[in-house]
Each structure stands twice: as structure tokens, then as C-alpha cells.
Coordinates of C-alpha atoms in Angstrom, one line a residue:
X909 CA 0.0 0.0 0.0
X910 CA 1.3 3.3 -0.9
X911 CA 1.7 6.0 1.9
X912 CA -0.7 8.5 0.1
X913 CA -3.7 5.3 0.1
X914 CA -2.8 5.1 3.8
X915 CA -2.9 8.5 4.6
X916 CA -6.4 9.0 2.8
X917 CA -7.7 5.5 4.9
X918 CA -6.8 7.6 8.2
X919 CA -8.1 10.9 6.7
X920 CA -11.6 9.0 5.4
X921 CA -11.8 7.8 9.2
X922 CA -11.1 11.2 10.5
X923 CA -13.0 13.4 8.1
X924 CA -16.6 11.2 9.1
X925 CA -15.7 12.3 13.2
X926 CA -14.9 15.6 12.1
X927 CA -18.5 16.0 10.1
X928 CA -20.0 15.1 14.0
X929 CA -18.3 18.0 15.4
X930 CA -19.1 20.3 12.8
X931 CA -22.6 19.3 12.8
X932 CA -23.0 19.9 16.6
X933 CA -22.3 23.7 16.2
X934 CA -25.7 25.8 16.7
X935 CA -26.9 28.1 14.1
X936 CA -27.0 30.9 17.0
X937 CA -23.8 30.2 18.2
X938 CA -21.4 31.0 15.1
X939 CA -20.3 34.1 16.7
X940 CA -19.9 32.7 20.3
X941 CA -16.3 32.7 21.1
X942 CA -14.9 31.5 24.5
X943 CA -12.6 35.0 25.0
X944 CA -11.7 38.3 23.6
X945 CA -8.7 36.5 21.9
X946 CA -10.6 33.4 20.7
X947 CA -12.0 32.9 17.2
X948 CA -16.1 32.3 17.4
X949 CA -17.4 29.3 16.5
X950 CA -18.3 29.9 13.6
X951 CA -14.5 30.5 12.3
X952 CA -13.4 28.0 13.8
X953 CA -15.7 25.4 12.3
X954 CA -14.9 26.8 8.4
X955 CA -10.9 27.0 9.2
X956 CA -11.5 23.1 10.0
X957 CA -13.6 22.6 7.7
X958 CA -11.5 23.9 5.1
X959 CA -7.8 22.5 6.2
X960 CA -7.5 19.7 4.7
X961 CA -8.6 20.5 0.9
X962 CA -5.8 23.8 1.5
X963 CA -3.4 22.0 2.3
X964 CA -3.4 19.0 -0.4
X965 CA -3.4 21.6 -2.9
X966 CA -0.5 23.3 -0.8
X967 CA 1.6 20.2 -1.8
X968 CA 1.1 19.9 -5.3
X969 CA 4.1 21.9 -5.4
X970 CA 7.4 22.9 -3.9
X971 CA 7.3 26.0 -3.0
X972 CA 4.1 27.7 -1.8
X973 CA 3.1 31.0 -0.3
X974 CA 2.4 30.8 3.8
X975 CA -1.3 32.3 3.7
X976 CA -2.1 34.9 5.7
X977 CA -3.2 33.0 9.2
X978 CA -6.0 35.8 9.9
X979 CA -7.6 35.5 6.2
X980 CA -8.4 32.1 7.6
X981 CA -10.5 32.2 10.2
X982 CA -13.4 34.1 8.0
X983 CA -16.9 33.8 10.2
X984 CA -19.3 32.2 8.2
X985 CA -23.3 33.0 7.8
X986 CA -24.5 29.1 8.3
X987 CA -24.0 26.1 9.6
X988 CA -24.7 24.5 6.0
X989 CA -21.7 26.5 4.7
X990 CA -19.3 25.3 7.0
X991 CA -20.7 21.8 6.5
X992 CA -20.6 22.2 2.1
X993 CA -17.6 23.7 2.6
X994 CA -16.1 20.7 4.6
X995 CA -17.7 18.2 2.2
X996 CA -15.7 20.1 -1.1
X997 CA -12.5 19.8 1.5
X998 CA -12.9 16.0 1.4
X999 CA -13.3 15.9 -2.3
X1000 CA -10.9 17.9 -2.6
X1001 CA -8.1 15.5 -0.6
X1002 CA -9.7 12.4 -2.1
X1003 CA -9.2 13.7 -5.6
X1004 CA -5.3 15.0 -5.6
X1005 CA -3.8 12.5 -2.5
X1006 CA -3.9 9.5 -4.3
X1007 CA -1.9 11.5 -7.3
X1008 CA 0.9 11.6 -4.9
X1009 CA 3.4 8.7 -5.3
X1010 CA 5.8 7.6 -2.5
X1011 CA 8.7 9.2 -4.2
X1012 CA 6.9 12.5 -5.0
X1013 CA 5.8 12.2 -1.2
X1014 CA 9.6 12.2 -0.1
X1015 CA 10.6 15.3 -1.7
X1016 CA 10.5 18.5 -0.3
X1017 CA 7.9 21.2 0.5
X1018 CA 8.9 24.6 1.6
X1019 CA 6.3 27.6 3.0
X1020 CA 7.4 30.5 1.7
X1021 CA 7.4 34.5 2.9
X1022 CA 8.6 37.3 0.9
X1023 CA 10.0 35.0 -1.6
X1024 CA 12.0 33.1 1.2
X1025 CA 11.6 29.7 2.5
X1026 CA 10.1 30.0 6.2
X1027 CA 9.7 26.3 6.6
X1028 CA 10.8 23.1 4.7
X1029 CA 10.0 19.7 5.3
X1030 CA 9.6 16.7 3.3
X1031 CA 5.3 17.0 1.6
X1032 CA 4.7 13.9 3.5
X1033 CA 5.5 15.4 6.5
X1034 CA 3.9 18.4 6.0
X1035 CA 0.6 16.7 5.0
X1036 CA 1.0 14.7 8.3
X1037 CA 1.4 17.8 10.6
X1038 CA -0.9 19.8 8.6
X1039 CA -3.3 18.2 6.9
X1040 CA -4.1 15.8 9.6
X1041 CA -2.5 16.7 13.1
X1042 CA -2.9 20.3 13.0
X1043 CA -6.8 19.6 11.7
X1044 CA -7.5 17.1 14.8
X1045 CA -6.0 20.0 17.0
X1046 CA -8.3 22.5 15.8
X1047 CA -11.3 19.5 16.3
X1048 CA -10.5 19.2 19.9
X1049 CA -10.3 23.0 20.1
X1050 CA -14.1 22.8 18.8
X1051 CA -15.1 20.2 20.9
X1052 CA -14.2 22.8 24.0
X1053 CA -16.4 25.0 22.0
X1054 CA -19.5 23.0 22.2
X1055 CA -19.1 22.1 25.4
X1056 CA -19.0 25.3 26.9
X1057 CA -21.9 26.3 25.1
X1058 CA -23.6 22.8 26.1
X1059 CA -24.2 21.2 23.0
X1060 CA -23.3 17.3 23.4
X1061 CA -19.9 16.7 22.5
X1062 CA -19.5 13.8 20.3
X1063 CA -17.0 10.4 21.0
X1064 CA -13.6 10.3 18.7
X1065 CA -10.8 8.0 19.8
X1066 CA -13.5 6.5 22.8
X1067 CA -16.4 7.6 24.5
X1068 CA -17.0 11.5 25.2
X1069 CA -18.7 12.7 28.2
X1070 CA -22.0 12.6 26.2
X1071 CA -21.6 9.6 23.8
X1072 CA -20.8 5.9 24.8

């Protein structure tokens, strides 16, 4: 098995516990935010939502632009555009992923500033700490979120609080 048809088993298996997160978010909560400093909700939802389909198409090539981290975190209008947004996100990953042979995987990527490379790592790497651990991060970020606003935090790795 190739590491790209590995990756996209965990990322299939992560992107259907994400979706329960995501759908857990209230419409009137999208602008709730935990502290002055905190994104809402509702940002935080569409940066997760959209990660993973950024960051594939980050690695398409070897040098890419570091985006501007406040652009991300854009406050959505509705739950159902954080959710079609995350759906286009998996498409996204399951259509260029499995493009990327081990070899190509092995090479390096480089996040680039002002024409100068700010970070480089091999693409593999980067889609593991990006694409994947840095998403789950931001979930478990989220799932703070719901519970401070009580919605019912749903089970990942084992039971939550609220699911068996």
C-alpha cells in the first residue's frame, strides 16, 4: 500500500468524526467565542472545515506562499456553509492525494514568505502535521467549543462525556 492510500484511509476515518463535530455547532452560536482572543465558533468550524482541501493543494508543489493565518479564520453566515464547505475539502483530498506517489511524497515542500523559505519539510511530512494533526487540534479546540456552550460533545478515539 502506498503512503498516500494510507494516509487517505486515516483521513476518510477522520473526516466522518470531524463532520460530527461540525454538525454539533448551533446556528446561533457561530459568533460565540470563548474569550476576547478566541475565534467564534463559527470561524473555527470553516478553518477546520476547510484545512485539509488547502493543504493538499498546498503540496502539489514545492514551494508555496504561507497564507495569511487571519484571512483564515473568516466567520461564516450558516452552519450549511461550513458543512458544504467541509464536504468540497474531502473531495478535494480524495481527488489530488492519491496523485501523490511515495517518491513525490519524499521530496520536499517549503512555505514560503517574501520570496523566502520559512519552513521546509519533506510533503509527507507536511501533510501529516498539517493536513491531519494540526486539523485534529483545531477539532479538539471545537469540541471545548460545544461544550462550553452545552451542546453534546461527540465520542472520537473512545467515549466522550456525552456519547458511549
Amino acid at each position: 500500500m502506498s503512503i498516500a492510500h494510507a494516509m487517505l484511509g486515516e483521513f476518510e476515518h477522520e473526516s466522518k468524526t470531524t463532520r460530527k463535530f461540525l454538525e454539533r455547532i448551533a446556528q446561533d452560536k457561530l459568533r460565540w467565542k470563548p474569550h476576547e482572543k478566541s475565534h467564534t465558533a463559527g470561524e473555527l468550524a470553516l478553518h477546520i472545515a476547510n484545512v485539509p482541501g488547502n493543504v493538499v493543494r498546498s503540496a502539489l508543489v514545492d514551494e508555496s506562499p504561507l497564507p495569511d493565518f487571519a484571512a483564515l479564520f473568516k466567520q461564516p453566515a450558516t452552519v450549511q456553509e461550513i458543512l458544504s464547505s467541509h464536504e468540497k475539502s474531502i473531495e478535494t483530498v480524495r481527488q489530488i492525494l492519491p496523485t501523490l506517489d511515495d517518491a513525490r511524497l519524499m521530496t520536499n515542500w517549503s512555505g514560503m514568505r517574501d520570496g523566502k523559505p520559512v519552513v521546509t519539510m519533506p510533503r509527507v511530512m507536511f501533510l501529516r502535521s498539517i493536513m491531519l494533526n494540526h486539523w485534529i487540534h483545531h477539532r479538539g479546540q471545537l469540541g471545548v467549543y460545544l461544550r462550553l456552550v452545552g451542546a453534546k460533545v461527540p465520542a472520537s478515539y473512545g467515549p466522550s462525556g456525552d456519547e458511549g
